[in-house]
PDB file of C-alpha atoms in Angstrom:
ATOM      1  CA  MET A 188      77.127  96.259 116.420  1.00 60.00           C
ATOM      2  CA  PRO A 189      80.980  95.537 116.769  1.00 72.00           C
ATOM      3  CA  VAL A 190      83.098  98.565 116.853  1.00 86.00           C
ATOM      4  CA  VAL A 191      86.485  98.719 115.313  1.00 91.00           C
ATOM      5  CA  THR A 192      89.161  99.001 117.858  1.00 93.00           C
ATOM      6  CA  LYS A 193      92.495 100.730 117.821  1.00 94.00           C
ATOM      7  CA  GLU A 194      94.115  97.280 117.596  1.00 93.00           C
ATOM      8  CA  LEU A 195      92.211  96.188 114.528  1.00 93.00           C
ATOM      9  CA  VAL A 196      92.844  99.290 112.481  1.00 94.00           C
ATOM     10  CA  PRO A 197      96.250  98.412 111.077  1.00 93.00           C
ATOM     11  CA  LEU A 198      95.110  95.050 109.933  1.00 93.00           C
ATOM     12  CA  LEU A 199      91.927  96.444 108.254  1.00 93.00           C
ATOM     13  CA  VAL A 200      94.003  99.101 106.520  1.00 94.00           C
ATOM     14  CA  GLN A 201      96.420  96.644 105.233  1.00 93.00           C
ATOM     15  CA  THR A 202      93.849  94.170 104.070  1.00 93.00           C
ATOM     16  CA  GLY A 203      91.171  96.324 102.668  1.00 94.00           C
ATOM     17  CA  ALA A 204      88.128  95.031 100.952  1.00 92.00           C
ATOM     18  CA  SER A 205      88.273  94.053  97.362  1.00 94.00           C
ATOM     19  CA  ALA A 206      85.010  94.313  95.305  1.00 96.00           C
ATOM     20  CA  ARG A 207      86.308  91.443  93.204  1.00 96.00           C
ATOM     21  CA  VAL A 208      84.290  88.265  93.089  1.00 95.00           C
ATOM     22  CA  ALA A 209      85.566  84.768  92.723  1.00 93.00           C
ATOM     23  CA  GLU A 210      82.864  83.726  90.571  1.00 93.00           C
ATOM     24  CA  GLU A 211      83.027  82.166  87.030  1.00 93.00           C
ATOM     25  CA  ILE A 212      80.927  84.375  84.842  1.00 95.00           C
ATOM     26  CA  PRO A 213      81.508  84.233  81.102  1.00 95.00           C
ATOM     27  CA  ALA A 214      82.795  87.413  79.462  1.00 97.00           C
ATOM     28  CA  ARG A 215      80.601  88.890  76.828  1.00 97.00           C
ATOM     29  CA  PHE A 216      83.454  90.968  75.343  1.00 98.00           C
ATOM     30  CA  LEU A 217      87.110  90.377  74.475  1.00 98.00           C
ATOM     31  CA  PRO A 218      90.040  92.895  74.246  1.00 98.00           C
ATOM     32  CA  GLY A 219      89.773  94.376  70.692  1.00 98.00           C
ATOM     33  CA  ASP A 220      85.905  94.163  70.546  1.00 98.00           C
ATOM     34  CA  THR A 221      84.067  97.522  69.709  1.00 98.00           C
ATOM     35  CA  VAL A 222      81.250  98.349  72.037  1.00 98.00           C
ATOM     36  CA  LEU A 223      78.834 101.139  72.575  1.00 98.00           C
ATOM     37  CA  ALA A 224      78.246 102.538  75.941  1.00 98.00           C
ATOM     38  CA  ARG A 225      74.585 102.446  76.460  1.00 98.00           C
ATOM     39  CA  ASN A 226      72.647 105.821  76.622  1.00 98.00           C
ATOM     40  CA  VAL A 227      70.689 105.505  79.725  1.00 96.00           C
ATOM     41  CA  ASN A 228      69.940 107.911  82.594  1.00 96.00           C
ATOM     42  CA  PRO A 229      69.128 105.899  85.624  1.00 95.00           C
ATOM     43  CA  ALA A 230      67.997 107.675  88.864  1.00 94.00           C
ATOM     44  CA  ASN A 231      69.980 105.226  90.825  1.00 95.00           C
ATOM     45  CA  HIS A 232      73.688 105.087  91.595  1.00 96.00           C
ATOM     46  CA  THR A 233      75.812 104.242  88.649  1.00 97.00           C
ATOM     47  CA  ARG A 234      79.443 104.320  87.625  1.00 97.00           C
ATOM     48  CA  LEU A 235      78.648 105.154  83.907  1.00 98.00           C
ATOM     49  CA  PRO A 236      79.606 108.690  83.395  1.00 97.00           C
ATOM     50  CA  ARG A 237      77.543 110.874  81.243  1.00 97.00           C
ATOM     51  CA  TYR A 238      80.289 111.754  79.000  1.00 98.00           C
ATOM     52  CA  VAL A 239      80.662 108.208  77.507  1.00 98.00           C
ATOM     53  CA  ARG A 240      76.986 107.434  77.127  1.00 98.00           C
ATOM     54  CA  GLY A 241      76.239 106.829  73.556  1.00 98.00           C
ATOM     55  CA  LYS A 242      79.883 106.636  72.519  1.00 98.00           C
ATOM     56  CA  VAL A 243      81.741 103.880  70.906  1.00 98.00           C
ATOM     57  CA  GLY A 244      84.961 102.546  72.270  1.00 98.00           C
ATOM     58  CA  THR A 245      87.298  99.428  72.273  1.00 98.00           C
ATOM     59  CA  ILE A 246      87.790  96.953  75.045  1.00 98.00           C
ATOM     60  CA  VAL A 247      91.479  97.174  76.092  1.00 98.00           C
ATOM     61  CA  MET A 248      91.410  94.971  79.236  1.00 97.00           C
ATOM     62  CA  ASP A 249      89.241  92.545  81.008  1.00 98.00           C
ATOM     63  CA  HIS A 250      89.696  93.127  84.732  1.00 98.00           C
ATOM     64  CA  GLY A 251      87.618  90.067  85.798  1.00 97.00           C
ATOM     65  CA  VAL A 252      84.460  89.790  87.807  1.00 98.00           C
ATOM     66  CA  PHE A 253      83.430  92.462  90.349  1.00 98.00           C
ATOM     67  CA  VAL A 254      80.345  93.444  92.358  1.00 97.00           C
ATOM     68  CA  THR A 255      78.003  95.778  90.576  1.00 97.00           C
ATOM     69  CA  PRO A 256      77.691  99.175  92.541  1.00 96.00           C
ATOM     70  CA  ASP A 257      74.386 100.072  90.739  1.00 96.00           C
ATOM     71  CA  THR A 258      72.614  97.263  92.610  1.00 96.00           C
ATOM     72  CA  ALA A 259      74.862  96.779  95.612  1.00 95.00           C
ATOM     73  CA  ALA A 260      74.789 100.455  96.663  1.00 94.00           C
ATOM     74  CA  HIS A 261      70.936 100.164  97.014  1.00 95.00           C
ATOM     75  CA  GLY A 262      70.975  96.838  98.837  1.00 95.00           C
ATOM     76  CA  LEU A 263      69.792  94.990  95.805  1.00 95.00           C
ATOM     77  CA  GLY A 264      72.535  92.312  95.584  1.00 96.00           C
ATOM     78  CA  GLU A 265      75.997  92.001  94.209  1.00 96.00           C
ATOM     79  CA  HIS A 266      75.046  91.070  90.656  1.00 96.00           C
ATOM     80  CA  PRO A 267      78.596  90.082  89.889  1.00 97.00           C
ATOM     81  CA  GLN A 268      79.774  90.748  86.279  1.00 97.00           C
ATOM     82  CA  HIS A 269      82.998  91.674  84.280  1.00 98.00           C
ATOM     83  CA  VAL A 270      84.532  94.950  84.370  1.00 98.00           C
ATOM     84  CA  TYR A 271      86.334  96.116  81.212  1.00 98.00           C
ATOM     85  CA  CYS A 272      88.629  98.910  80.436  1.00 98.00           C
ATOM     86  CA  VAL A 273      87.204 100.691  77.471  1.00 98.00           C
ATOM     87  CA  ARG A 274      89.320 103.009  75.251  1.00 98.00           C
ATOM     88  CA  PHE A 275      87.508 105.999  73.729  1.00 98.00           C
ATOM     89  CA  THR A 276      89.232 108.354  71.244  1.00 98.00           C
ATOM     90  CA  ALA A 277      89.135 112.042  72.210  1.00 98.00           C
ATOM     91  CA  ALA A 278      87.581 112.685  68.834  1.00 97.00           C
ATOM     92  CA  GLU A 279      84.582 110.210  69.570  1.00 98.00           C
ATOM     93  CA  LEU A 280      84.030 111.847  72.849  1.00 98.00           C
ATOM     94  CA  TRP A 281      84.527 115.533  72.063  1.00 98.00           C
ATOM     95  CA  GLY A 282      84.283 115.968  68.420  1.00 96.00           C
ATOM     96  CA  GLY A 283      86.613 117.010  65.539  1.00 87.00           C
ATOM     97  CA  ASP A 284      88.677 119.624  67.271  1.00 90.00           C
ATOM     98  CA  ALA A 285      90.030 117.194  69.887  1.00 94.00           C
ATOM     99  CA  SER A 286      93.502 115.773  69.558  1.00 94.00           C
ATOM    100  CA  PRO A 287      93.623 112.959  66.983  1.00 95.00           C
ATOM    101  CA  ARG A 288      95.931 110.906  69.305  1.00 96.00           C
ATOM    102  CA  ASP A 289      94.550 111.347  72.811  1.00 98.00           C
ATOM    103  CA  THR A 290      92.370 108.765  74.417  1.00 98.00           C
ATOM    104  CA  VAL A 291      90.278 108.378  77.609  1.00 98.00           C
ATOM    105  CA  ASN A 292      90.393 104.935  79.146  1.00 98.00           C
ATOM    106  CA  ILE A 293      87.579 103.966  81.556  1.00 98.00           C
ATOM    107  CA  ASP A 294      86.547 100.924  83.449  1.00 98.00           C
ATOM    108  CA  LEU A 295      82.877  99.895  82.749  1.00 98.00           C
ATOM    109  CA  TRP A 296      80.738  97.015  84.010  1.00 98.00           C
ATOM    110  CA  ASP A 297      79.470  94.633  81.321  1.00 98.00           C
ATOM    111  CA  ASP A 298      75.720  95.823  81.683  1.00 97.00           C
ATOM    112  CA  TYR A 299      76.734  99.366  80.548  1.00 98.00           C
ATOM    113  CA  LEU A 300      77.857  97.985  77.190  1.00 98.00           C
ATOM    114  CA  GLN A 301      76.435  96.569  74.067  1.00 98.00           C
ATOM    115  CA  PRO A 302      78.084  95.146  70.929  1.00 97.00           C
ATOM    116  CA  SER A 303      78.683  97.715  68.183  1.00 94.00           C
TER     117      SER A 303
ATOM    118  CA  MET B  46     100.665 132.648 106.635  1.00 49.00           C
ATOM    119  CA  SER B  47      98.336 135.516 107.315  1.00 52.00           C
ATOM    120  CA  HIS B  48      97.438 135.752 110.977  1.00 60.00           C
ATOM    121  CA  ASP B  49      94.732 138.388 111.216  1.00 63.00           C
ATOM    122  CA  HIS B  50      91.987 136.287 112.455  1.00 63.00           C
ATOM    123  CA  ASP B  51      90.552 136.678 116.018  1.00 68.00           C
ATOM    124  CA  HIS B  52      91.635 133.761 118.199  1.00 70.00           C
ATOM    125  CA  THR B  53      88.327 133.906 120.154  1.00 75.00           C
ATOM    126  CA  ASP B  54      86.395 133.253 116.941  1.00 80.00           C
ATOM    127  CA  PRO B  55      84.646 129.803 117.112  1.00 77.00           C
ATOM    128  CA  PRO B  56      86.103 127.194 114.747  1.00 81.00           C
ATOM    129  CA  ALA B  57      84.941 127.001 111.249  1.00 87.00           C
ATOM    130  CA  ASP B  58      81.412 125.295 110.602  1.00 91.00           C
ATOM    131  CA  ILE B  59      82.893 122.038 109.114  1.00 90.00           C
ATOM    132  CA  GLU B  60      85.251 121.614 112.133  1.00 92.00           C
ATOM    133  CA  LEU B  61      82.333 121.933 114.509  1.00 93.00           C
ATOM    134  CA  ARG B  62      80.163 119.708 112.430  1.00 95.00           C
ATOM    135  CA  VAL B  63      82.983 117.039 112.542  1.00 92.00           C
ATOM    136  CA  LYS B  64      83.524 117.424 116.259  1.00 92.00           C
ATOM    137  CA  ALA B  65      79.802 117.098 116.856  1.00 95.00           C
ATOM    138  CA  LEU B  66      79.403 113.974 114.878  1.00 95.00           C
ATOM    139  CA  GLU B  67      82.486 112.387 116.498  1.00 94.00           C
ATOM    140  CA  SER B  68      81.170 113.116 119.872  1.00 95.00           C
ATOM    141  CA  VAL B  69      77.682 111.682 119.283  1.00 96.00           C
ATOM    142  CA  LEU B  70      79.196 108.622 117.545  1.00 95.00           C
ATOM    143  CA  ALA B  71      81.493 108.133 120.393  1.00 94.00           C
ATOM    144  CA  GLU B  72      78.900 108.605 123.126  1.00 95.00           C
ATOM    145  CA  LYS B  73      76.687 106.090 121.371  1.00 94.00           C
ATOM    146  CA  GLY B  74      79.532 103.649 121.400  1.00 93.00           C
ATOM    147  CA  LEU B  75      79.449 103.349 117.675  1.00 94.00           C
ATOM    148  CA  ILE B  76      83.073 104.411 117.230  1.00 94.00           C
ATOM    149  CA  ASP B  77      86.219 104.008 119.185  1.00 94.00           C
ATOM    150  CA  THR B  78      88.183 107.336 119.173  1.00 92.00           C
ATOM    151  CA  GLY B  79      91.388 105.496 119.674  1.00 93.00           C
ATOM    152  CA  ALA B  80      90.776 103.780 116.415  1.00 94.00           C
ATOM    153  CA  LEU B  81      90.008 107.068 114.788  1.00 93.00           C
ATOM    154  CA  ASP B  82      93.381 108.474 116.020  1.00 93.00           C
ATOM    155  CA  GLU B  83      95.221 105.359 114.804  1.00 95.00           C
ATOM    156  CA  LEU B  84      93.642 105.827 111.389  1.00 93.00           C
ATOM    157  CA  ILE B  85      94.781 109.443 111.238  1.00 93.00           C
ATOM    158  CA  ASP B  86      98.217 108.552 112.314  1.00 94.00           C
ATOM    159  CA  ILE B  87      98.600 105.950 109.794  1.00 95.00           C
ATOM    160  CA  TYR B  88      97.552 108.190 106.911  1.00 94.00           C
ATOM    161  CA  GLU B  89      99.439 111.264 108.128  1.00 92.00           C
ATOM    162  CA  ASN B  90     102.662 109.628 109.162  1.00 93.00           C
ATOM    163  CA  LYS B  91     103.198 106.246 107.719  1.00 93.00           C
ATOM    164  CA  ILE B  92     101.316 105.870 104.270  1.00 95.00           C
ATOM    165  CA  GLY B  93     102.314 108.349 101.587  1.00 96.00           C
ATOM    166  CA  PRO B  94     103.843 108.700  98.115  1.00 97.00           C
ATOM    167  CA  ARG B  95     107.171 107.467  99.413  1.00 97.00           C
ATOM    168  CA  ASN B  96     105.673 104.100  99.028  1.00 97.00           C
ATOM    169  CA  GLY B  97     104.843 104.563  95.373  1.00 98.00           C
ATOM    170  CA  ALA B  98     108.314 106.013  94.855  1.00 98.00           C
ATOM    171  CA  ARG B  99     109.891 102.816  96.058  1.00 98.00           C
ATOM    172  CA  VAL B 100     107.688 100.783  93.562  1.00 98.00           C
ATOM    173  CA  VAL B 101     108.838 103.145  90.682  1.00 98.00           C
ATOM    174  CA  ALA B 102     112.478 103.004  91.684  1.00 98.00           C
ATOM    175  CA  LYS B 103     112.500  99.279  91.869  1.00 98.00           C
ATOM    176  CA  ALA B 104     110.785  99.019  88.493  1.00 98.00           C
ATOM    177  CA  TRP B 105     113.494 101.338  87.023  1.00 98.00           C
ATOM    178  CA  THR B 106     116.273  99.162  88.235  1.00 98.00           C
ATOM    179  CA  ASP B 107     114.870  95.562  88.133  1.00 98.00           C
ATOM    180  CA  PRO B 108     113.335  94.518  84.696  1.00 98.00           C
ATOM    181  CA  ASP B 109     111.784  91.354  86.024  1.00 98.00           C
ATOM    182  CA  TYR B 110     110.122  93.319  88.779  1.00 98.00           C
ATOM    183  CA  LYS B 111     108.892  95.883  86.174  1.00 98.00           C
ATOM    184  CA  GLN B 112     107.499  93.006  84.132  1.00 98.00           C
ATOM    185  CA  ARG B 113     105.624  91.683  87.101  1.00 98.00           C
ATOM    186  CA  LEU B 114     104.446  95.246  88.064  1.00 98.00           C
ATOM    187  CA  LEU B 115     102.842  95.840  84.572  1.00 98.00           C
ATOM    188  CA  SER B 116     101.127  92.369  84.339  1.00 97.00           C
ATOM    189  CA  ASP B 117      99.894  92.070  87.968  1.00 98.00           C
ATOM    190  CA  ALA B 118     100.358  95.397  89.855  1.00 98.00           C
ATOM    191  CA  THR B 119      98.486  94.282  92.964  1.00 98.00           C
ATOM    192  CA  ALA B 120     100.872  91.406  93.625  1.00 98.00           C
ATOM    193  CA  ALA B 121     104.036  93.259  92.580  1.00 98.00           C
ATOM    194  CA  ILE B 122     103.313  96.232  94.896  1.00 98.00           C
ATOM    195  CA  LYS B 123     102.366  93.919  97.758  1.00 98.00           C
ATOM    196  CA  GLU B 124     105.912  92.322  97.434  1.00 98.00           C
ATOM    197  CA  LEU B 125     107.198  95.589  98.803  1.00 98.00           C
ATOM    198  CA  GLY B 126     104.778  95.472 101.592  1.00 96.00           C
ATOM    199  CA  PHE B 127     102.108  97.916 100.302  1.00 97.00           C
ATOM    200  CA  SER B 128      98.527  96.789 100.064  1.00 96.00           C
ATOM    201  CA  GLY B 129      95.079  97.371 101.438  1.00 95.00           C
ATOM    202  CA  VAL B 130      92.388  99.925 101.450  1.00 95.00           C
ATOM    203  CA  GLN B 131      92.012 101.586  98.097  1.00 96.00           C
ATOM    204  CA  GLY B 132      94.747  99.471  96.654  1.00 96.00           C
ATOM    205  CA  GLU B 133      93.036  96.124  96.595  1.00 96.00           C
ATOM    206  CA  ASP B 134      93.064  95.922  92.902  1.00 98.00           C
ATOM    207  CA  MET B 135      95.860  97.893  91.141  1.00 98.00           C
ATOM    208  CA  VAL B 136      96.810  98.677  87.568  1.00 98.00           C
ATOM    209  CA  VAL B 137     100.311 100.397  86.686  1.00 98.00           C
ATOM    210  CA  VAL B 138     100.525 102.172  83.440  1.00 98.00           C
ATOM    211  CA  GLU B 139     103.818 102.956  81.942  1.00 98.00           C
ATOM    212  CA  ASN B 140     104.988 106.405  80.227  1.00 98.00           C
ATOM    213  CA  THR B 141     106.964 105.817  77.135  1.00 98.00           C
ATOM    214  CA  PRO B 142     108.376 108.206  74.501  1.00 97.00           C
ATOM    215  CA  ASP B 143     104.984 107.862  72.707  1.00 98.00           C
ATOM    216  CA  VAL B 144     102.549 107.855  75.605  1.00 98.00           C
ATOM    217  CA  HIS B 145     101.864 110.071  78.519  1.00 98.00           C
ATOM    218  CA  ASN B 146      99.448 108.698  81.054  1.00 98.00           C
ATOM    219  CA  MET B 147      97.392 110.640  83.616  1.00 98.00           C
ATOM    220  CA  ILE B 148      94.947 109.568  86.380  1.00 98.00           C
ATOM    221  CA  VAL B 149      91.590 111.001  87.230  1.00 98.00           C
ATOM    222  CA  CYS B 150      88.401 109.803  88.908  1.00 98.00           C
ATOM    223  CA  THR B 151      85.689 111.790  87.316  1.00 98.00           C
ATOM    224  CA  LEU B 152      82.786 110.480  89.527  1.00 97.00           C
ATOM    225  CA  CYS B 153      84.440 110.899  92.971  1.00 91.00           C
ATOM    226  CA  SER B 154      88.089 110.971  94.068  1.00 92.00           C
ATOM    227  CA  CYS B 155      89.322 107.437  93.914  1.00 95.00           C
ATOM    228  CA  TYR B 156      93.155 107.222  94.550  1.00 97.00           C
ATOM    229  CA  PRO B 157      95.535 104.514  95.252  1.00 97.00           C
ATOM    230  CA  TRP B 158      96.042 105.068  99.100  1.00 97.00           C
ATOM    231  CA  PRO B 159      98.744 102.335  99.867  1.00 97.00           C
ATOM    232  CA  THR B 160     101.137 103.789  97.331  1.00 98.00           C
ATOM    233  CA  LEU B 161     100.252 107.497  97.231  1.00 97.00           C
ATOM    234  CA  GLY B 162      98.575 108.166 100.580  1.00 96.00           C
ATOM    235  CA  LEU B 163      95.369 110.313 100.702  1.00 95.00           C
ATOM    236  CA  PRO B 164      94.667 112.435  97.619  1.00 96.00           C
ATOM    237  CA  PRO B 165      95.629 116.157  97.488  1.00 95.00           C
ATOM    238  CA  ALA B 166      92.711 118.564  97.456  1.00 95.00           C
ATOM    239  CA  TRP B 167      93.046 119.462  93.960  1.00 96.00           C
ATOM    240  CA  PHE B 168      92.716 115.864  92.732  1.00 97.00           C
ATOM    241  CA  LYS B 169      89.308 115.782  94.425  1.00 96.00           C
ATOM    242  CA  SER B 170      88.203 119.188  93.006  1.00 96.00           C
ATOM    243  CA  ALA B 171      85.542 119.427  90.457  1.00 96.00           C
ATOM    244  CA  PRO B 172      87.662 121.483  88.054  1.00 96.00           C
ATOM    245  CA  TYR B 173      90.441 118.887  87.807  1.00 97.00           C
ATOM    246  CA  ARG B 174      87.901 116.016  87.542  1.00 97.00           C
ATOM    247  CA  SER B 175      85.817 117.515  84.807  1.00 97.00           C
ATOM    248  CA  ARG B 176      88.549 119.034  82.793  1.00 97.00           C
ATOM    249  CA  VAL B 177      91.112 116.234  82.527  1.00 98.00           C
ATOM    250  CA  VAL B 178      88.907 114.132  80.361  1.00 98.00           C
ATOM    251  CA  ILE B 179      88.154 116.872  77.817  1.00 97.00           C
ATOM    252  CA  ASP B 180      91.245 119.011  77.989  1.00 97.00           C
ATOM    253  CA  PRO B 181      94.104 117.057  79.365  1.00 98.00           C
ATOM    254  CA  ARG B 182      96.763 119.086  77.750  1.00 97.00           C
ATOM    255  CA  GLY B 183      95.291 122.359  79.009  1.00 97.00           C
ATOM    256  CA  VAL B 184      95.313 120.884  82.435  1.00 98.00           C
ATOM    257  CA  LEU B 185      98.949 119.640  82.001  1.00 98.00           C
ATOM    258  CA  LYS B 186     100.014 123.148  81.044  1.00 97.00           C
ATOM    259  CA  GLU B 187      98.611 124.519  84.293  1.00 97.00           C
ATOM    260  CA  PHE B 188     100.925 122.027  86.031  1.00 97.00           C
ATOM    261  CA  GLY B 189     103.883 123.350  83.906  1.00 96.00           C
ATOM    262  CA  ILE B 190     103.909 120.589  81.404  1.00 95.00           C
ATOM    263  CA  SER B 191     103.742 120.861  77.543  1.00 95.00           C
ATOM    264  CA  LEU B 192     103.690 117.862  75.471  1.00 96.00           C
ATOM    265  CA  SER B 193     104.326 117.390  71.781  1.00 95.00           C
ATOM    266  CA  ASP B 194     101.210 116.922  69.694  1.00 94.00           C
ATOM    267  CA  GLU B 195     102.901 113.774  68.392  1.00 95.00           C
ATOM    268  CA  LYS B 196     102.567 112.194  71.970  1.00 97.00           C
ATOM    269  CA  GLU B 197      99.451 110.412  72.940  1.00 98.00           C
ATOM    270  CA  VAL B 198      97.903 111.648  76.272  1.00 98.00           C
ATOM    271  CA  ARG B 199      96.213 108.597  77.658  1.00 98.00           C
ATOM    272  CA  VAL B 200      93.705 109.520  80.428  1.00 98.00           C
ATOM    273  CA  TRP B 201      92.533 106.733  82.905  1.00 98.00           C
ATOM    274  CA  ASP B 202      89.278 107.480  84.591  1.00 98.00           C
ATOM    275  CA  SER B 203      89.290 105.180  87.694  1.00 97.00           C
ATOM    276  CA  SER B 204      85.643 105.626  88.542  1.00 96.00           C
ATOM    277  CA  ALA B 205      85.226 101.740  88.959  1.00 97.00           C
ATOM    278  CA  GLU B 206      87.127  99.504  91.296  1.00 96.00           C
ATOM    279  CA  LEU B 207      90.661  99.443  89.818  1.00 97.00           C
ATOM    280  CA  ARG B 208      93.047 101.990  91.135  1.00 98.00           C
ATOM    281  CA  TYR B 209      95.871 103.371  88.881  1.00 98.00           C
ATOM    282  CA  LEU B 210      99.433 104.457  89.240  1.00 98.00           C
ATOM    283  CA  VAL B 211     101.665 105.929  86.711  1.00 98.00           C
ATOM    284  CA  LEU B 212     105.167 104.487  85.955  1.00 98.00           C
ATOM    285  CA  PRO B 213     106.992 107.605  84.934  1.00 98.00           C
ATOM    286  CA  GLU B 214     110.065 107.387  82.565  1.00 98.00           C
ATOM    287  CA  ARG B 215     113.353 107.313  84.353  1.00 98.00           C
ATOM    288  CA  PRO B 216     115.183 110.582  84.096  1.00 97.00           C
ATOM    289  CA  ALA B 217     118.189 110.765  81.846  1.00 95.00           C
ATOM    290  CA  GLY B 218     121.562 110.900  83.460  1.00 94.00           C
ATOM    291  CA  THR B 219     120.805 108.386  86.224  1.00 96.00           C
ATOM    292  CA  ASP B 220     122.548 105.293  84.751  1.00 94.00           C
ATOM    293  CA  GLY B 221     123.979 103.261  87.401  1.00 94.00           C
ATOM    294  CA  TRP B 222     122.118 104.958  90.186  1.00 96.00           C
ATOM    295  CA  HIS B 223     121.192 102.615  93.116  1.00 96.00           C
ATOM    296  CA  GLU B 224     117.537 102.185  93.789  1.00 97.00           C
ATOM    297  CA  ASP B 225     117.575 104.064  97.055  1.00 96.00           C
ATOM    298  CA  ARG B 226     118.861 107.077  95.298  1.00 96.00           C
ATOM    299  CA  LEU B 227     116.350 107.068  92.478  1.00 97.00           C
ATOM    300  CA  VAL B 228     113.544 107.057  95.125  1.00 97.00           C
ATOM    301  CA  ASP B 229     114.456 110.612  95.832  1.00 96.00           C
ATOM    302  CA  LEU B 230     113.650 111.676  92.251  1.00 97.00           C
ATOM    303  CA  VAL B 231     110.123 110.102  92.074  1.00 98.00           C
ATOM    304  CA  THR B 232     107.432 112.774  92.887  1.00 97.00           C
ATOM    305  CA  ARG B 233     103.728 112.261  93.842  1.00 98.00           C
ATOM    306  CA  ASP B 234     102.657 114.251  90.857  1.00 98.00           C
ATOM    307  CA  SER B 235     104.677 112.104  88.492  1.00 98.00           C
ATOM    308  CA  MET B 236     102.781 109.044  89.624  1.00 98.00           C
ATOM    309  CA  ILE B 237      99.422 110.718  89.045  1.00 98.00           C
ATOM    310  CA  GLY B 238     100.763 111.869  85.564  1.00 98.00           C
ATOM    311  CA  VAL B 239     100.600 115.667  86.170  1.00 98.00           C
ATOM    312  CA  GLY B 240     104.415 116.017  86.595  1.00 97.00           C
ATOM    313  CA  PHE B 241     107.564 114.349  85.803  1.00 97.00           C
ATOM    314  CA  PRO B 242     110.289 113.019  88.283  1.00 97.00           C
ATOM    315  CA  LYS B 243     113.004 115.248  89.410  1.00 97.00           C
ATOM    316  CA  SER B 244     116.076 115.211  87.270  1.00 92.00           C
ATOM    317  CA  SER B 245     119.518 114.503  88.779  1.00 86.00           C
ATOM    318  CA  ALA B 246     120.266 118.236  88.548  1.00 87.00           C
ATOM    319  CA  ASP B 247     117.251 119.150  90.679  1.00 87.00           C
ATOM    320  CA  LEU B 248     118.665 116.770  93.490  1.00 81.00           C
ATOM    321  CA  HIS B 249     122.146 118.356  93.285  1.00 79.00           C
ATOM    322  CA  GLN B 250     120.538 121.756  93.442  1.00 80.00           C
ATOM    323  CA  GLN B 251     118.483 120.712  96.523  1.00 75.00           C
ATOM    324  CA  ALA B 252     121.558 119.326  98.211  1.00 70.00           C
ATOM    325  CA  GLY B 253     123.642 122.412  97.477  1.00 64.00           C
ATOM    326  CA  ALA B 254     120.888 124.901  98.608  1.00 53.00           C
TER     327      ALA B 254
END
């Protein structure tokens, strides 16, 4: 196995390793769309936090296509798909006592979402 | 700092564990200790929030740059020479009179390393990560910030692959300041959204102290 040497470190640090994938994959959602974060409780790695499961939000950005950690983390393939920034109101997440103005914005993979 | 511990005590468990792991990995030829030292040197001495401060100060003084920064943050930050691990895909969000942005990673401790360096311990702590999403105003109060109810607190949970940086509002009383002077006003916390930049008065106070 090749070992990272002292000489390689600065280059690696400056380059990094993006999880972005240069693959043309159609987006299922557009900014402005209303979506439901699926209420699922997988035993595997996921980036869908419990606090948004079953909640309705709005797509605010489409970040493009990325590797899916839910499969990649388990050696089950990259499964590239769109990642969107979804905006949830504090009231939707936390109920009526929450600020009527505040929002939580979180990046979620296409698979985590369904139309609402 | 208190100094009542016995110098003959063995190091803390975590230190011993790290040293043991490092020796085993080095003996097996899986890591190069010189590479480790280089990594530590880079993140202790070369990469830190001063980088992010340069980005912010440039955005404050150069409207075209600010435009590029808000539309393609990764490319605009790279223009200043900052790129790489944990900054591969960046988003910059702008504070305005109506919106205050703050950053958290609820699932772990994702943080934009090329512009801010390594995250402070509190950013990685469970209390910060769990409370920012449900009670951002309460957390801000503990950082000494009280915001009007009229303002939207916009929390960004960077648990996916994008890393976020806050572009704070330029402090009043800094008209005509050169970018190099503005850099000194930009704090790490203001780029996470749990603080504001220093005021021009703060700088004068520091200089006079």
